[in-house]
Coordinates of C-alpha atoms in Angstrom, one line a residue:
Chain A
M1 CA 35.3 -11.2 13.2
A2 CA 36.8 -8.7 10.9
E3 CA 33.9 -9.3 8.5
E4 CA 31.4 -8.8 11.2
E5 CA 32.8 -5.5 12.0
E6 CA 32.6 -4.5 8.4
A7 CA 28.9 -5.5 8.3
E8 CA 28.2 -3.5 11.4
L9 CA 26.3 -0.4 10.4
S10 CA 27.6 3.1 11.0
D11 CA 25.5 5.5 13.0
K12 CA 24.9 7.5 9.8
Q13 CA 23.5 4.4 8.1
K14 CA 21.3 3.6 11.1
I15 CA 19.9 7.2 11.0
E16 CA 19.1 6.8 7.3
I17 CA 17.3 3.6 7.9
A18 CA 15.4 5.0 10.8
K19 CA 14.4 8.0 8.7
W20 CA 13.2 5.8 5.9
F21 CA 10.8 3.9 8.3
L22 CA 9.6 7.2 9.9
L23 CA 8.9 8.8 6.5
N24 CA 7.0 5.8 5.2
S25 CA 4.6 5.8 8.1
P26 CA 1.0 5.7 7.1
P27 CA -1.2 8.8 7.8
G28 CA -1.3 9.5 11.6
E29 CA 0.9 6.6 12.5
I30 CA 4.4 8.1 12.8
Q31 CA 4.3 8.0 16.6
Y32 CA 3.7 4.3 16.6
V33 CA 6.4 3.7 14.0
A34 CA 8.7 5.9 16.1
K35 CA 8.2 3.8 19.2
D36 CA 9.1 0.6 17.3
V37 CA 12.1 2.2 15.5
K38 CA 13.3 3.5 18.9
S39 CA 13.2 0.1 20.4
I40 CA 14.9 -1.6 17.5
L41 CA 17.7 1.0 17.3
N42 CA 18.3 0.7 21.1
D43 CA 20.4 3.9 20.8
D44 CA 18.7 7.2 21.9
D45 CA 21.2 9.4 20.2
V46 CA 20.8 7.8 16.9
Y47 CA 17.0 7.8 17.3
H48 CA 16.8 11.5 18.2
E49 CA 18.9 12.5 15.3
A50 CA 16.7 10.5 12.9
A51 CA 13.5 11.7 14.6
L52 CA 14.5 15.4 14.4
E53 CA 15.1 15.2 10.7
A54 CA 12.2 12.8 9.8
F55 CA 9.4 14.3 11.8
S56 CA 9.6 17.8 10.3
L57 CA 9.7 16.3 6.8
Y58 CA 6.7 14.0 7.6
N59 CA 4.7 16.7 9.3
K60 CA 5.1 19.0 6.3
S61 CA 4.5 16.4 3.6
H62 CA 1.4 15.2 5.5
M63 CA 0.4 18.7 6.1
I64 CA -0.7 17.9 9.7
S65 CA -2.8 20.4 11.6
L66 CA -2.0 21.3 15.2
E67 CA -4.2 23.1 17.7
M68 CA -2.9 26.5 18.7
P69 CA -2.7 27.0 22.5
D70 CA -4.7 30.2 22.6
R71 CA -7.9 28.5 21.1
S72 CA -7.5 30.5 17.9
G73 CA -8.0 27.3 15.9
D74 CA -5.7 24.9 14.0
V75 CA -2.5 25.8 12.2
L76 CA -1.3 23.7 9.2
V77 CA 2.3 22.6 9.1
T78 CA 3.2 23.1 5.5
S79 CA 6.2 24.2 3.5
F80 CA 4.2 27.2 2.3
G81 CA 3.8 28.6 5.8
E82 CA 7.2 27.7 7.0
L83 CA 9.2 30.7 8.3
E84 CA 11.8 28.8 10.2
E85 CA 12.3 25.1 10.9
N86 CA 9.8 25.2 13.8
A87 CA 7.8 28.4 13.0
Y88 CA 4.7 28.3 10.8
L89 CA 2.5 31.2 9.7
D90 CA -1.2 30.9 10.1
P91 CA -2.3 33.5 7.6
R92 CA -5.9 33.6 8.8
T93 CA -5.1 34.7 12.4
T94 CA -1.8 36.4 11.3
Q95 CA 0.0 34.5 14.0
V96 CA 3.1 32.4 13.9
A97 CA 2.9 29.0 15.6
I98 CA 5.9 27.6 17.3
V99 CA 5.9 23.8 16.7
D100 CA 7.5 20.9 18.4
H101 CA 7.8 18.5 15.4
V102 CA 8.6 15.3 17.3
K103 CA 5.8 15.8 19.8
Q104 CA 3.6 17.1 17.1
V105 CA 2.2 20.0 19.2
C106 CA 2.1 23.7 18.9
T107 CA 3.8 25.1 22.0
E108 CA 3.2 28.8 21.6
V109 CA 2.1 31.5 19.2
R110 CA 3.3 35.0 18.5
P111 CA 1.9 37.7 16.3
A112 CA 3.4 37.8 12.8
T113 CA 5.6 40.7 11.9
D114 CA 4.7 43.0 9.0
E115 CA 7.5 41.5 6.9
E116 CA 6.1 38.1 7.4
L117 CA 2.7 39.1 6.0
P118 CA 1.7 39.9 2.4
S119 CA 0.9 43.5 1.3
P120 CA -2.6 44.9 1.8
F121 CA -3.2 44.4 -1.9
I122 CA -2.4 40.7 -1.8
E123 CA -4.2 40.3 1.5
E124 CA -7.5 41.4 -0.3
F125 CA -7.2 38.5 -2.7
R126 CA -6.0 36.1 -0.1
C127 CA -8.7 37.0 2.5
A128 CA -11.5 36.8 0.0
L129 CA -10.3 33.4 -1.2
D130 CA -9.8 32.2 2.3
A131 CA -13.4 33.1 3.2
E132 CA -14.8 31.1 0.2
I133 CA -12.5 28.1 0.8
L134 CA -13.4 28.1 4.4
K135 CA -17.1 27.9 3.5
Y136 CA -16.5 25.2 1.0
V137 CA -14.3 23.1 3.3
G138 CA -16.8 23.4 6.1
E139 CA -19.5 22.0 3.8
A140 CA -17.4 19.3 2.0
Y141 CA -15.1 18.0 4.8
P142 CA -16.4 16.9 8.2
K143 CA -12.9 17.5 9.6
G144 CA -11.1 19.6 7.1
V145 CA -8.6 22.3 7.8
C146 CA -7.6 24.8 5.2
S147 CA -5.3 27.7 4.7
V148 CA -4.5 30.1 1.9
Y149 CA -0.9 31.3 1.6
C150 CA 0.9 33.7 -0.7
A151 CA 3.6 31.7 -2.3
N152 CA 5.0 34.4 -4.6
G153 CA 4.8 38.2 -4.9
K154 CA 3.7 38.9 -1.4
D155 CA 5.0 42.4 -1.6
V156 CA 3.2 43.3 -4.8
E157 CA 1.4 46.6 -4.1
G158 CA -1.1 46.8 -6.9
L159 CA -2.1 45.7 -10.3
G160 CA 0.6 45.2 -12.9
S161 CA 2.5 42.3 -11.5
D162 CA 2.1 38.5 -11.2
F163 CA 1.6 36.8 -7.9
E164 CA 0.7 33.3 -6.6
L165 CA -1.5 32.1 -3.9
V166 CA -1.7 28.5 -2.6
V167 CA -4.8 26.8 -1.2
V168 CA -4.1 23.9 1.1
I169 CA -6.8 21.5 2.3
S170 CA -6.0 18.7 4.7
A171 CA -8.4 16.3 6.3
S172 CA -7.4 13.3 8.4
K173 CA -9.2 10.7 10.4
H174 CA -7.4 8.5 12.9
S175 CA -9.2 5.6 14.3
P176 CA -6.5 3.2 15.7
Q177 CA -9.1 1.4 17.8
N178 CA -10.8 0.4 14.5
F179 CA -7.4 -0.3 12.9
C180 CA -8.0 2.4 10.3
N181 CA -6.3 5.7 9.5
G182 CA -6.5 8.0 6.5
S183 CA -5.8 11.4 5.1
W184 CA -6.8 13.7 2.2
R185 CA -4.5 16.4 1.1
S186 CA -4.9 18.8 -1.7
V187 CA -2.7 21.7 -2.8
W188 CA -4.0 24.3 -5.3
N189 CA -1.5 26.7 -6.8
I190 CA -3.3 29.8 -8.0
L191 CA -1.2 31.9 -10.5
F192 CA -2.5 35.4 -11.1
K193 CA -1.1 36.4 -14.5
D194 CA -1.4 40.1 -14.9
D195 CA -0.3 40.3 -18.5
L196 CA -2.8 37.7 -19.7
Q197 CA -5.5 38.7 -17.3
I198 CA -6.1 35.1 -16.3
V199 CA -5.7 33.1 -13.2
E200 CA -4.3 29.6 -13.7
V201 CA -5.2 26.9 -11.2
Q202 CA -3.1 23.8 -10.7
G203 CA -4.2 21.2 -8.3
K204 CA -2.6 18.2 -6.7
M205 CA -4.7 15.8 -4.6
Q206 CA -3.5 12.9 -2.6
V207 CA -5.4 10.4 -0.6
G208 CA -4.0 7.7 1.7
A209 CA -5.7 5.1 3.9
H210 CA -4.5 2.2 5.9
Y211 CA -6.5 -0.7 7.3
F212 CA -4.6 -3.1 9.5
E213 CA -6.8 -5.5 11.4
E214 CA -5.1 -8.8 10.9
G215 CA -3.4 -7.6 7.8
N216 CA -2.0 -4.5 6.2
V217 CA -3.8 -2.9 3.3
Q218 CA -3.0 0.6 2.0
L219 CA -4.6 2.9 -0.5
D220 CA -2.4 5.5 -2.1
T221 CA -3.8 7.8 -4.8
K222 CA -2.5 10.9 -6.6
H223 CA -4.1 13.1 -9.1
E224 CA -3.2 16.4 -10.8
C225 CA -5.3 18.8 -12.8
K226 CA -5.4 22.2 -14.3
D227 CA -8.0 24.9 -14.9
S228 CA -8.2 28.6 -15.4
T229 CA -10.5 31.6 -14.9
L230 CA -10.5 35.3 -15.6
F231 CA -8.5 37.8 -13.5
Q232 CA -11.2 39.8 -11.8
A233 CA -11.8 41.7 -8.6
P234 CA -10.8 39.8 -5.4
E235 CA -14.3 38.7 -4.4
D236 CA -15.1 37.5 -8.0
C237 CA -11.8 35.7 -8.2
A238 CA -12.4 34.0 -4.9
L239 CA -15.9 32.8 -6.0
S240 CA -14.7 31.3 -9.3
I241 CA -11.5 29.8 -7.9
S242 CA -13.4 28.1 -5.1
S243 CA -16.0 26.7 -7.4
I244 CA -13.2 25.4 -9.7
I245 CA -11.7 23.7 -6.7
C246 CA -15.0 22.3 -5.5
H247 CA -15.8 21.0 -9.0
H248 CA -12.4 19.2 -9.5
E249 CA -12.4 17.7 -6.0
T250 CA -16.0 16.5 -6.4
E251 CA -15.1 15.0 -9.7
Y252 CA -12.0 13.4 -8.3
L253 CA -14.0 11.8 -5.5
A254 CA -16.4 10.4 -8.1
S255 CA -13.5 8.9 -10.0
L256 CA -12.2 7.3 -6.9
E257 CA -15.6 5.8 -6.4
A258 CA -15.5 4.5 -10.0
S259 CA -12.1 2.9 -9.4
Y260 CA -13.5 1.1 -6.4
L261 CA -16.6 0.0 -8.4
N262 CA -14.4 -1.4 -11.2
L263 CA -12.2 -3.2 -8.7
S264 CA -14.0 -6.4 -7.9
D265 CA -15.5 -7.1 -11.3
S266 CA -12.7 -6.1 -13.7
T267 CA -9.5 -4.8 -12.2
F268 CA -9.0 -7.6 -9.7
K269 CA -9.8 -10.2 -12.3
D270 CA -6.4 -9.6 -13.9
L271 CA -4.8 -10.8 -10.7
R272 CA -7.0 -13.7 -9.9
R273 CA -10.5 -14.7 -11.0
K274 CA -13.3 -15.4 -8.5
L275 CA -14.0 -18.7 -10.3
P276 CA -11.9 -20.6 -12.8
V277 CA -12.4 -20.0 -16.5
T278 CA -14.7 -23.1 -16.4
R279 CA -16.9 -21.2 -13.9
T280 CA -17.0 -24.2 -11.6
L281 CA -14.8 -25.1 -8.7
F282 CA -11.6 -27.0 -9.6
P283 CA -12.3 -30.7 -10.0
W284 CA -9.7 -32.0 -7.5
H285 CA -11.6 -35.3 -7.2
N286 CA -11.0 -36.0 -10.8
T287 CA -7.5 -34.8 -11.4
L288 CA -6.2 -38.1 -12.7
Q289 CA -7.5 -37.2 -16.1
F290 CA -5.5 -34.0 -16.0
S291 CA -2.2 -35.8 -15.6
L292 CA -3.0 -37.9 -18.6
T293 CA -4.6 -35.3 -20.9
R294 CA -3.1 -32.2 -19.5
D295 CA -2.4 -30.4 -22.8
L296 CA -5.9 -31.0 -24.0
T297 CA -7.6 -29.8 -20.8
N298 CA -5.3 -26.8 -20.7
E299 CA -6.5 -25.7 -24.2
L300 CA -10.1 -26.3 -23.3
G301 CA -9.6 -24.3 -20.1
I302 CA -8.2 -21.3 -21.9
G303 CA -10.8 -21.5 -24.7
K304 CA -13.7 -21.3 -22.1
Chain B
M1 CA 11.3 -8.8 17.2
E2 CA 7.9 -7.5 18.4
A3 CA 8.8 -4.0 17.3
A4 CA 10.0 -5.3 14.0
M5 CA 6.7 -7.1 13.4
G6 CA 4.9 -3.9 14.5
L7 CA 6.7 -2.0 11.8
M8 CA 5.9 -4.6 9.2
R9 CA 2.2 -4.0 10.0
R10 CA 2.5 -0.4 9.2
I11 CA 5.0 0.0 6.3
P12 CA 3.3 0.1 2.9
P13 CA 3.2 -3.5 1.7
K14 CA 4.8 -2.5 -1.6
H15 CA 7.9 -1.6 0.4
T16 CA 8.1 -4.9 2.2
D17 CA 11.4 -5.8 0.4
T18 CA 13.2 -2.6 1.4
A19 CA 11.8 -2.8 5.0
L20 CA 12.9 -6.4 5.4
T21 CA 16.4 -5.6 4.1
A22 CA 16.6 -2.6 6.5
L23 CA 15.5 -4.7 9.5
L24 CA 18.0 -7.5 8.6
S25 CA 20.8 -5.0 8.7
L26 CA 19.6 -3.5 12.0
L27 CA 18.9 -6.8 13.7
P28 CA 21.4 -9.3 12.2
H29 CA 21.1 -11.7 15.1
H30 CA 17.3 -12.0 14.4
S31 CA 17.8 -12.7 10.7
S32 CA 16.4 -16.3 10.8
D33 CA 13.3 -15.1 12.8
L34 CA 12.8 -12.2 10.4
L35 CA 13.1 -14.4 7.3
S36 CA 10.7 -16.9 8.6
Q37 CA 8.1 -14.5 9.9
V38 CA 8.1 -11.8 7.3
D39 CA 6.6 -12.9 4.0
Q40 CA 8.5 -11.4 1.1
P41 CA 7.5 -11.0 -2.5
L42 CA 8.3 -14.1 -4.5
Q43 CA 11.1 -14.4 -7.0
V44 CA 11.2 -16.5 -10.1
M45 CA 14.1 -18.3 -11.8
C46 CA 14.3 -20.2 -15.0
D47 CA 14.9 -24.0 -15.1
E48 CA 17.1 -24.1 -18.1
D49 CA 16.7 -27.8 -18.5
C50 CA 13.1 -27.5 -19.5
G51 CA 12.8 -23.8 -20.1
K52 CA 10.1 -23.3 -17.4
D53 CA 10.0 -20.8 -14.6
F54 CA 9.9 -21.8 -11.0
I55 CA 9.4 -19.9 -7.8
L56 CA 12.0 -19.4 -5.1
C57 CA 11.4 -19.7 -1.4
E58 CA 13.0 -20.8 1.8
Y59 CA 11.6 -24.4 1.2
N60 CA 13.5 -25.1 -2.0
R61 CA 16.7 -23.3 -1.0
D62 CA 19.9 -25.1 -0.1
A63 CA 22.9 -22.9 0.5
D64 CA 22.6 -20.3 -2.3
S65 CA 20.9 -22.6 -4.8
Y66 CA 17.2 -23.3 -5.4
R67 CA 15.7 -26.6 -6.5
S68 CA 13.4 -26.6 -9.5
P69 CA 10.2 -28.6 -9.1
W70 CA 10.3 -29.5 -12.8
S71 CA 13.7 -31.1 -13.2
N72 CA 14.5 -31.6 -9.5
K73 CA 17.8 -29.9 -10.1
Y74 CA 19.4 -27.1 -8.2
Y75 CA 20.2 -23.7 -9.8
P76 CA 23.0 -22.7 -9.7
P77 CA 24.1 -26.3 -9.7
L78 CA 24.7 -27.7 -6.2
E79 CA 26.3 -31.1 -5.4
D80 CA 24.5 -33.0 -2.6
G81 CA 21.7 -30.5 -2.4
S82 CA 18.9 -32.1 -0.3
L83 CA 16.1 -33.8 -2.3
P84 CA 12.8 -35.2 -1.2
S85 CA 12.5 -39.0 -1.0
V86 CA 11.6 -40.9 -4.1
E87 CA 8.0 -41.5 -3.0
L88 CA 7.5 -37.9 -1.9
R89 CA 9.0 -36.7 -5.2
K90 CA 6.4 -38.7 -7.0
L91 CA 3.7 -36.9 -5.1
E92 CA 5.5 -33.6 -5.8
I93 CA 5.6 -34.1 -9.5
E94 CA 1.9 -34.9 -9.6
A95 CA 1.1 -31.9 -7.4
N96 CA 3.1 -29.6 -9.7
D97 CA 1.3 -30.8 -12.8
I98 CA -2.2 -30.4 -11.3
F99 CA -1.4 -27.1 -9.6
A100 CA -0.2 -25.7 -12.8
I101 CA -3.7 -26.3 -14.3
Y102 CA -5.3 -24.9 -11.3
C103 CA -3.1 -21.8 -11.6
D104 CA -4.0 -21.5 -15.2
Q105 CA -7.8 -21.7 -14.6
Y106 CA -7.9 -19.1 -11.8
Y107 CA -5.1 -16.8 -12.9
E108 CA -5.1 -17.1 -16.7
G109 CA -1.3 -17.1 -16.6
G110 CA 1.1 -16.9 -13.7
T111 CA 3.8 -19.2 -12.4
S112 CA 3.2 -22.0 -9.9
S113 CA 5.5 -24.3 -7.9
V114 CA 5.0 -26.9 -5.3
Y115 CA 7.7 -28.2 -3.0
M116 CA 7.5 -31.1 -0.5
W117 CA 9.7 -32.2 2.2
E118 CA 9.7 -34.8 5.0
D119 CA 9.2 -33.4 8.5
D120 CA 10.2 -34.7 11.9
N121 CA 6.9 -36.2 13.0
E122 CA 6.2 -39.0 10.5
G123 CA 4.3 -36.7 8.2
F124 CA 5.4 -34.3 5.5
A125 CA 5.0 -30.7 4.5
A126 CA 4.2 -29.0 1.3
C127 CA 4.4 -25.5 0.0
F128 CA 2.2 -24.3 -2.9
L129 CA 3.3 -21.0 -4.5
I130 CA 1.7 -18.8 -7.1
K131 CA 3.1 -15.7 -8.6
K132 CA 1.1 -13.6 -11.1
D133 CA 2.0 -10.4 -12.8
G134 CA -1.3 -8.9 -13.8
S135 CA 0.0 -5.7 -15.3
K136 CA -0.8 -4.8 -18.8
T137 CA 2.9 -5.4 -19.8
G138 CA 2.8 -8.7 -17.9
Q139 CA -0.1 -11.3 -18.0
G140 CA -3.0 -9.0 -17.4
R141 CA -5.5 -10.1 -20.1
R142 CA -7.7 -7.2 -19.8
G143 CA -5.0 -4.6 -19.6
Y144 CA -6.5 -2.6 -16.8
L145 CA -3.5 -2.6 -14.5
E146 CA -0.4 -0.4 -14.7
E147 CA 1.1 -2.5 -12.0
G148 CA -0.4 -5.7 -10.6
A149 CA 1.3 -8.4 -8.6
W150 CA -0.2 -11.3 -6.7
D151 CA 1.9 -13.6 -4.6
A152 CA 0.3 -16.5 -2.8
I153 CA 2.1 -18.7 -0.4
H154 CA 0.4 -21.8 1.1
V155 CA 2.3 -24.0 3.5
I156 CA 0.6 -27.2 4.6
E157 CA 1.8 -29.5 7.4
V158 CA 0.4 -32.9 6.9
G159 CA 0.3 -35.0 10.1
P160 CA 0.7 -38.8 10.4
E161 CA -2.1 -41.0 9.3
E162 CA -4.5 -42.2 12.0
E163 CA -7.4 -44.6 11.3
G164 CA -7.6 -43.4 7.7
T165 CA -7.6 -39.7 8.4
T166 CA -4.9 -37.1 8.6
N167 CA -4.6 -33.6 10.0
Y168 CA -3.8 -30.8 7.5
R169 CA -2.7 -27.5 8.9
L170 CA -2.6 -24.7 6.3
T171 CA -1.1 -21.3 6.6
S172 CA -1.7 -19.0 3.7
T173 CA -0.4 -15.5 2.8
V174 CA -1.4 -13.4 -0.1
M175 CA 0.5 -10.2 -1.0
L176 CA -0.8 -8.0 -3.7
T177 CA -0.3 -4.6 -5.4
L178 CA -2.6 -3.2 -8.0
T179 CA -2.2 0.2 -9.6
T180 CA -4.4 1.8 -12.2
N181 CA -3.3 5.0 -13.9
N182 CA -5.2 7.2 -16.3
E183 CA -5.6 10.8 -17.3
S184 CA -8.9 11.5 -15.7
S185 CA -8.4 9.9 -12.3
G186 CA -4.7 9.8 -11.8
S187 CA -3.0 7.0 -10.1
F188 CA -4.9 4.7 -7.8
S189 CA -3.0 2.1 -5.9
L190 CA -3.9 -0.6 -3.4
S191 CA -1.4 -2.9 -1.8
G192 CA -1.8 -5.3 0.9
S193 CA -0.9 -8.5 2.6
I194 CA -2.9 -10.9 4.8
R195 CA -2.2 -14.2 6.4
R196 CA -4.7 -16.8 7.6
Q197 CA -4.7 -20.3 9.0
M198 CA -7.0 -23.3 8.8
S199 CA -6.8 -26.8 10.0
M200 CA -8.8 -29.9 8.9
R201 CA -8.9 -33.5 9.6
L202 CA -9.7 -35.4 6.4
S203 CA -10.0 -38.9 5.2
I204 CA -7.1 -39.9 3.0
A205 CA -9.3 -41.9 0.7
D206 CA -9.4 -39.0 -1.7
G207 CA -5.6 -38.6 -1.7
H208 CA -3.4 -35.9 -0.3
I209 CA -3.4 -33.8 -3.4
C210 CA -7.2 -33.6 -3.5
N211 CA -7.4 -32.7 0.2
M212 CA -4.7 -30.1 0.1
G213 CA -6.0 -28.7 -3.2
R214 CA -9.5 -28.2 -1.9
M215 CA -8.2 -26.5 1.2
I216 CA -6.1 -24.2 -0.8
E217 CA -8.8 -23.4 -3.2
E218 CA -11.2 -22.5 -0.4
M219 CA -8.6 -20.5 1.4
E220 CA -7.6 -18.5 -1.7
S221 CA -11.2 -17.7 -2.4
K222 CA -11.7 -16.5 1.2
L223 CA -8.6 -14.4 1.0
R224 CA -9.5 -12.8 -2.3
N225 CA -13.0 -12.1 -1.0
S226 CA -11.9 -10.5 2.2
L227 CA -9.3 -8.4 0.4
D228 CA -11.9 -7.3 -2.1
Q229 CA -14.9 -6.8 0.3
V230 CA -13.4 -6.1 3.7
Y231 CA -9.9 -4.7 3.3
F232 CA -10.5 -2.6 0.2
G233 CA -14.0 -1.8 1.4
K234 CA -12.5 -0.3 4.6
T235 CA -10.2 2.0 2.7
R236 CA -13.1 3.1 0.6
E237 CA -15.1 3.9 3.7
M238 CA -12.2 5.9 4.9
V239 CA -12.2 8.0 1.8
C240 CA -15.9 8.6 2.2
T241 CA -15.4 9.6 5.8
L242 CA -12.7 12.1 4.9
R243 CA -14.8 13.7 2.2
P244 CA -18.4 12.4 2.0
P245 CA -19.9 12.4 -1.4
S246 CA -22.7 14.7 -0.1
E247 CA -25.4 16.4 -2.1
V248 CA -24.3 19.8 -0.8
A249 CA -21.0 19.4 -2.6
Q250 CA -22.9 18.2 -5.7
M251 CA -25.0 21.3 -5.8
R252 CA -22.1 23.6 -5.7
I253 CA -20.8 22.4 -9.1
P254 CA -20.9 25.6 -11.3
E255 CA -23.5 25.5 -14.0
N256 CA -21.1 26.7 -16.7

């Protein structure tokens, strides 16, 4: 009895376990995972505490998009736009979306204050880039949502200082009736370096997909890359940055395709071949010979 | 239990171990159900008597020890550990020898183990296991994989003989992870697990090993094929839905 009590988990441990399950939910599936976790825990207080912590982390790391109630479009939930735990800036509409993390909805919006927005100087660069990225995402992603934030130096008033913008692109497709969900996330850090007169571009792309009809198969990819361009006027910077992003993302997609192409013929072979080294089905009807001359056959087998 | 199985369908297959441990601690009174319904990645132990590796599973476990199919001994040593009958052990030895060759021909390496035990209804049951580490640091001959694990579990229930035929009921699970990693395309990882069943009534004239072997071979090929074509294919389709490789995007590549 004493031992059993020791083995009993504390609420804190249960919360940690519940959070682990929630945070490991595939794209678009946290609500389903939450339902199962809730029923396993059978303790609403523990569940709510875990959900409160896990949902906001999940929403931010998956960069989910939520519809704003006034029909002004979608807001991305990202750490770059986070003003408070449940308040996210939408730079394009200069609004702040109030978000219910666990329900994954935007409940209201308010206009952003001047302090929450970048200076007019930064805004010129940000807006120009946003317009180009919006055009690109509209063409490349059937359901992409994008946002350009100022990550550093939002109060810079003019040339002479460094600042940093961040481009976030998030596209997801949820098709539970077809047992398939997926998401594409890319984050591009754009560093404007005044002293060197260059703009450094650092990208991180991440793709996840889950197919679960009578099974559970998941794709998980990550890639990082770097590039740079000249520090120019806002419109020129916007054009060259967006073409850099387009170029790298297109290349990345092609490399994913290549990985898939290599899969069945070469990569998968290192796990299991389609046919034995002898290229014929295994001679089960004639296995007696194996037991007698196993070593010999073995050598022949490997030698193909 | 239903919720637990629901979670196992969603948690990334490469985290199966952690997920199972977590579920066991949350649902201690369901531990035997969980252990029998959730397939876990296979573990390997060395049979020190003959210096060969063997695979651990519920079917060769007695208390905290596991029976090696090579020496028929328990590791760590266990007195009175349960053993198959002499006759069944003979079949088990033969099955292990042949299955090791099968394993070598399809997997170019890997570890195999076969366990047999008497069951309650005049027949017997067998479990065929294969574990392959296909990573370039493991037994991946071509060196493509940063990480590559394939675990196959085949459990066959063999019914009593009736007029020269016997019913074979096979349940197979394959679990795999494969990760490639390189400078130009970053890390690319697929992991998955699927389980299928198949039943056949076969003449015992060819012998049990031949019958079971053919069923396993057919099943493994089917599973490999559906992972490759269907399951991986669906994730690829998803990628193309998210960001179609359109000509529009191609045209926008800057002409440096």
